[in-house]
Amino acid sequence: TQGIMSVLNITLGYFIAIMAISACTRALVAWQWPKWSFLAEFIAAFSLAASRLEVQTISEVGQWAVGLGPDVTLTLLFLTITVHAVIMQGVSGNPSVTVMRFLQKDGEAVAVLLSLASQLAGAQLALLLAGWYWAMELTDMHMLKNLMAAECSTSLRVPLIQGATAEAVSALIFHLAHLSLEHRSQLLQIPSLTLLLTFLHYAGSNYTSAYVNPSLASALTFTCPGHTFLEYVLVYWLGPLIGRLLSTGPNSDQPFMMNALRISYMHDPGLAALHREHPCAFHQEPALLKKNTLPFAKGENVCRIER
């Protein structure tokens, strides 16, 4: 039986190789083909899925194969997501985010389709790479994973409605947190969001594992028996998309709750009259409407937004 340290060394070597390849290819794409954003989406989806597949291996068989407990799983999950976020800044690798950008008219249909195809292709390439890696059986843990590859355990452990709700709520929480930290320092934003994703995964481990990313789920659980492809799509595609939609609304870059507050303010007769006279004023924060709304010059079509 191999020692825990030798297994961890091999696993860390795998993580380092994945992140190094991803960082180099991302830098090459940014240098040579900066306008081909779908290539960056491919790399991001590949990097995230490849590292999460190894974390999933430790979670499933690590404890009774070599004695790696849940604390190791969560620590490695936090570290891999953090490194991934640093390397892939500005790239989501998440189909639900890409679809929402299209719904908000922030991208052309062809570019969106290319990004979606790239994200799914990247996740599937990661699955192929992980299968090849497990087949080498470098550790007892990987030998067991290789034997169990065709009979993996599904991450969807609840009925469909409950699973879709869990994914939607997880996505809503994550995207609201991302919006609130969007203009903060990366030193605060990255560890905070990584910690949140790690917590959501831990809290949702008995439900759906809270992937909050359809392409990631397609690599980690779509191939596992227990549910049909359509059932997985309903939970892991529709759920995150609903959560993302609720976090912003389809036609606004402001949080959904902020838009709801604006609607409630419109019931104020004085503010309703103000809106008819100066509609651009309602692009401001609701709390600032009464004291910071200034008249607009005649013929001015640009909304002044005070932050």
XYZ file of C-alpha atoms in Angstrom:
307
model
C 0.000 0.000 0.000
C 1.362 3.391 -0.983
C 1.880 6.099 1.581
C -0.282 9.183 1.726
C 2.624 11.473 0.829
C 3.508 9.588 -2.356
C -0.142 9.730 -3.480
C -0.312 13.454 -2.703
C 2.929 14.076 -4.602
C 1.557 12.373 -7.711
C -1.750 14.219 -7.397
C -0.008 17.573 -6.925
C 2.164 16.808 -9.947
C -0.998 16.264 -11.992
C -2.480 19.558 -10.773
C 0.723 21.474 -11.515
C 0.926 19.987 -15.025
C -2.700 20.925 -15.782
C -2.291 24.479 -14.495
C 1.048 24.977 -16.272
C -0.377 23.792 -19.594
C -3.442 25.983 -19.127
C -1.402 29.069 -18.195
C 0.956 28.665 -21.177
C -1.810 28.086 -23.704
C -3.850 30.971 -22.289
C -0.841 33.284 -22.648
C -0.252 32.037 -26.211
C -3.879 32.627 -27.189
C -3.866 36.105 -25.639
C -0.694 36.937 -27.580
C -1.426 35.381 -30.971
C -5.239 35.311 -31.227
C -6.633 37.883 -28.767
C -9.937 38.200 -30.658
C -10.626 34.454 -30.584
C -12.259 34.464 -27.162
C -13.715 30.986 -27.673
C -10.197 29.522 -27.426
C -9.806 31.013 -23.956
C -13.204 29.539 -23.028
C -11.992 26.138 -24.215
C -8.870 26.370 -22.061
C -10.814 27.550 -19.010
C -13.348 24.710 -19.241
C -10.571 22.162 -19.774
C -8.492 23.418 -16.857
C -11.389 23.491 -14.409
C -12.818 20.106 -15.398
C -9.422 18.357 -15.438
C -8.550 19.507 -11.931
C -12.040 18.849 -10.532
C -11.992 15.291 -11.889
C -8.935 14.540 -9.755
C -10.547 16.181 -6.718
C -13.606 14.012 -7.326
C -11.371 10.926 -7.438
C -9.972 11.766 -4.000
C -13.491 12.363 -2.704
C -14.855 9.056 -4.022
C -12.053 6.564 -3.325
C -9.239 8.449 -1.614
C -10.417 7.902 1.935
C -10.687 4.126 1.862
C -7.917 3.577 -0.697
C -5.094 5.567 0.897
C -6.655 7.404 3.836
C -7.239 10.861 2.315
C -10.140 12.379 4.230
C -12.665 15.124 3.397
C -10.312 17.783 4.788
C -7.784 16.960 2.049
C -10.525 17.040 -0.588
C -11.794 20.468 0.444
C -8.272 21.896 0.772
C -7.300 20.717 -2.712
C -10.615 21.970 -4.097
C -9.992 25.426 -2.635
C -6.407 25.546 -3.944
C -7.237 24.354 -7.459
C -10.144 26.788 -7.873
C -7.960 29.628 -6.586
C -5.129 28.882 -9.014
C -7.628 28.424 -11.838
C -9.199 31.816 -11.055
C -5.803 33.526 -11.072
C -4.815 31.993 -14.401
C -8.184 32.471 -16.091
C -9.085 36.004 -15.022
C -11.693 37.465 -17.341
C -12.764 34.060 -18.709
C -15.731 32.179 -17.261
C -15.644 28.750 -18.902
C -19.298 28.637 -17.841
C -22.097 28.185 -20.427
C -24.745 29.815 -18.208
C -22.666 33.012 -18.069
C -22.192 32.917 -21.846
C -25.918 32.444 -22.493
C -26.782 35.337 -20.176
C -24.372 37.635 -22.010
C -26.233 36.801 -25.204
C -29.624 37.446 -23.563
C -28.295 40.805 -22.382
C -27.280 41.533 -25.994
C -23.622 41.551 -25.071
C -22.500 39.137 -27.766
C -23.271 37.917 -31.282
C -25.003 34.590 -31.853
C -22.048 33.065 -33.726
C -19.581 34.050 -30.998
C -21.888 32.662 -28.309
C -22.302 29.350 -30.129
C -18.536 29.070 -30.604
C -17.977 29.755 -26.911
C -20.579 27.179 -25.851
C -19.117 24.540 -28.160
C -15.610 25.342 -26.905
C -16.638 25.064 -23.258
C -18.242 21.663 -23.794
C -15.324 20.459 -25.913
C -12.826 21.573 -23.277
C -14.691 19.671 -20.553
C -14.861 16.530 -22.682
C -11.147 16.738 -23.497
C -10.466 16.949 -19.761
C -12.536 13.787 -19.258
C -10.517 11.961 -21.911
C -7.246 13.131 -20.375
C -8.347 12.069 -16.896
C -9.331 8.624 -18.224
C -5.886 8.232 -19.769
C -4.282 9.403 -16.515
C -6.303 6.937 -14.414
C -5.459 4.126 -16.846
C -1.762 4.509 -15.989
C -2.684 3.408 -12.430
C 0.129 5.389 -10.812
C -1.407 4.893 -7.359
C -3.800 2.449 -5.702
C -6.356 5.238 -5.705
C -6.127 5.647 -9.474
C -6.206 1.892 -10.004
C -9.529 1.742 -8.159
C -10.827 4.780 -10.011
C -9.896 3.185 -13.312
C -11.794 0.020 -12.387
C -14.809 2.093 -11.327
C -14.711 4.578 -14.212
C -17.660 2.991 -16.042
C -19.709 2.789 -12.838
C -19.083 6.203 -11.324
C -21.401 7.578 -8.672
C -23.817 10.251 -9.849
C -23.678 13.650 -8.167
C -27.455 14.025 -8.508
C -28.777 12.397 -5.330
C -32.203 14.029 -5.048
C -35.357 14.262 -7.228
C -35.144 16.460 -10.317
C -37.101 19.447 -8.987
C -35.085 19.511 -5.788
C -31.842 19.139 -7.735
C -32.654 21.951 -10.170
C -33.652 24.160 -7.227
C -30.382 23.397 -5.421
C -28.334 24.309 -8.507
C -30.388 27.469 -9.096
C -29.996 28.644 -5.491
C -26.254 27.882 -5.523
C -25.819 29.781 -8.794
C -27.873 32.710 -7.477
C -25.753 32.959 -4.315
C -22.502 32.752 -6.261
C -23.425 35.308 -8.930
C -24.807 37.783 -6.381
C -21.548 37.486 -4.454
C -19.610 37.965 -7.688
C -21.589 41.100 -8.530
C -21.017 42.541 -5.059
C -17.250 41.932 -5.332
C -16.918 42.794 -9.022
C -15.171 46.132 -8.459
C -13.098 45.049 -5.465
C -9.445 44.078 -5.463
C -8.569 40.688 -6.914
C -6.814 39.920 -3.625
C -10.234 40.038 -1.969
C -12.404 38.825 -4.822
C -10.609 35.598 -5.756
C -10.221 33.990 -2.291
C -13.713 35.109 -1.256
C -15.425 33.573 -4.289
C -13.238 30.469 -4.096
C -14.155 29.986 -0.462
C -17.819 30.420 -1.360
C -17.616 27.821 -4.157
C -15.875 25.388 -1.813
C -18.585 25.905 0.801
C -21.371 25.487 -1.766
C -19.812 22.218 -2.936
C -19.575 20.982 0.649
C -23.137 22.053 1.500
C -24.534 20.562 -1.703
C -22.590 17.284 -1.651
C -25.722 15.329 -0.685
C -27.828 17.093 -3.326
C -26.081 17.965 -6.605
C -22.526 18.946 -5.508
C -23.365 22.524 -6.563
C -21.221 22.663 -9.695
C -22.864 25.946 -10.839
C -21.350 25.251 -14.254
C -23.036 23.102 -16.943
C -19.835 22.200 -18.808
C -18.157 21.128 -15.560
C -21.153 18.958 -14.647
C -21.102 17.388 -18.127
C -17.601 16.065 -17.437
C -18.071 15.098 -13.789
C -21.452 13.410 -13.709
C -23.224 13.217 -17.094
C -21.480 9.923 -17.917
C -22.511 8.325 -14.607
C -25.510 5.930 -14.580
C -28.633 6.615 -12.578
C -30.230 9.388 -14.644
C -30.895 10.102 -18.307
C -29.075 12.784 -20.283
C -32.234 14.916 -20.363
C -32.587 14.717 -16.574
C -29.001 15.856 -16.120
C -29.615 18.731 -18.559
C -32.704 19.876 -16.649
C -30.783 20.007 -13.372
C -27.293 21.118 -14.386
C -28.143 23.398 -17.321
C -31.534 24.827 -16.440
C -30.748 25.265 -12.720
C -27.601 27.427 -13.108
C -29.214 29.421 -15.921
C -32.214 30.263 -13.714
C -29.883 31.265 -10.883
C -27.863 33.474 -13.218
C -31.050 35.026 -14.594
C -32.367 35.821 -11.131
C -29.086 37.433 -10.125
C -29.221 40.118 -12.824
C -32.394 39.930 -14.884
C -32.278 39.362 -18.675
C -31.799 42.980 -19.789
C -29.761 44.632 -17.069
C -26.260 44.545 -15.653
C -27.661 45.442 -12.214
C -28.600 42.806 -9.625
C -32.146 41.475 -9.809
C -32.916 42.661 -6.268
C -31.766 46.168 -7.213
C -34.261 46.223 -10.076
C -37.006 45.038 -7.716
C -36.198 47.947 -5.390
C -36.490 50.388 -8.281
C -39.926 49.016 -9.119
C -41.067 49.504 -5.531
C -39.814 53.098 -5.605
C -41.897 53.764 -8.696
C -45.047 53.446 -6.562
C -44.076 56.737 -4.919
C -46.140 59.404 -6.820
C -43.373 61.972 -6.536
C -40.740 59.586 -7.889
C -43.093 58.442 -10.648
C -43.431 62.056 -11.805
C -39.655 62.449 -11.569
C -39.196 59.365 -13.712
C -41.430 60.809 -16.441
C -39.396 64.005 -16.439
C -35.926 62.453 -16.003
C -36.027 58.715 -16.843
C -32.250 58.413 -16.819
C -32.216 59.224 -13.123
C -33.449 55.730 -12.342
C -30.156 54.218 -13.445
C -28.838 55.314 -10.059
C -28.972 53.408 -6.807
C -32.488 53.665 -5.281
C -31.105 55.115 -2.042
C -29.573 57.995 -4.018
C -32.608 58.889 -6.116
C -34.141 61.541 -3.886
C -30.988 63.432 -3.011
C -28.657 63.010 -5.990
C -30.946 63.302 -9.022
C -29.963 66.343 -11.055
C -31.780 67.921 -14.002
C -30.489 66.976 -17.414
C -29.667 69.484 -20.095
C -32.127 69.706 -22.949
C -31.320 67.314 -25.740
C -28.869 65.305 -23.589
C -29.345 61.577 -24.188
C -26.548 60.241 -21.981
C -27.540 58.906 -18.560
C -25.376 60.238 -15.750
C -24.778 57.531 -13.182
C -23.340 58.471 -9.814
C -21.455 55.688 -8.039
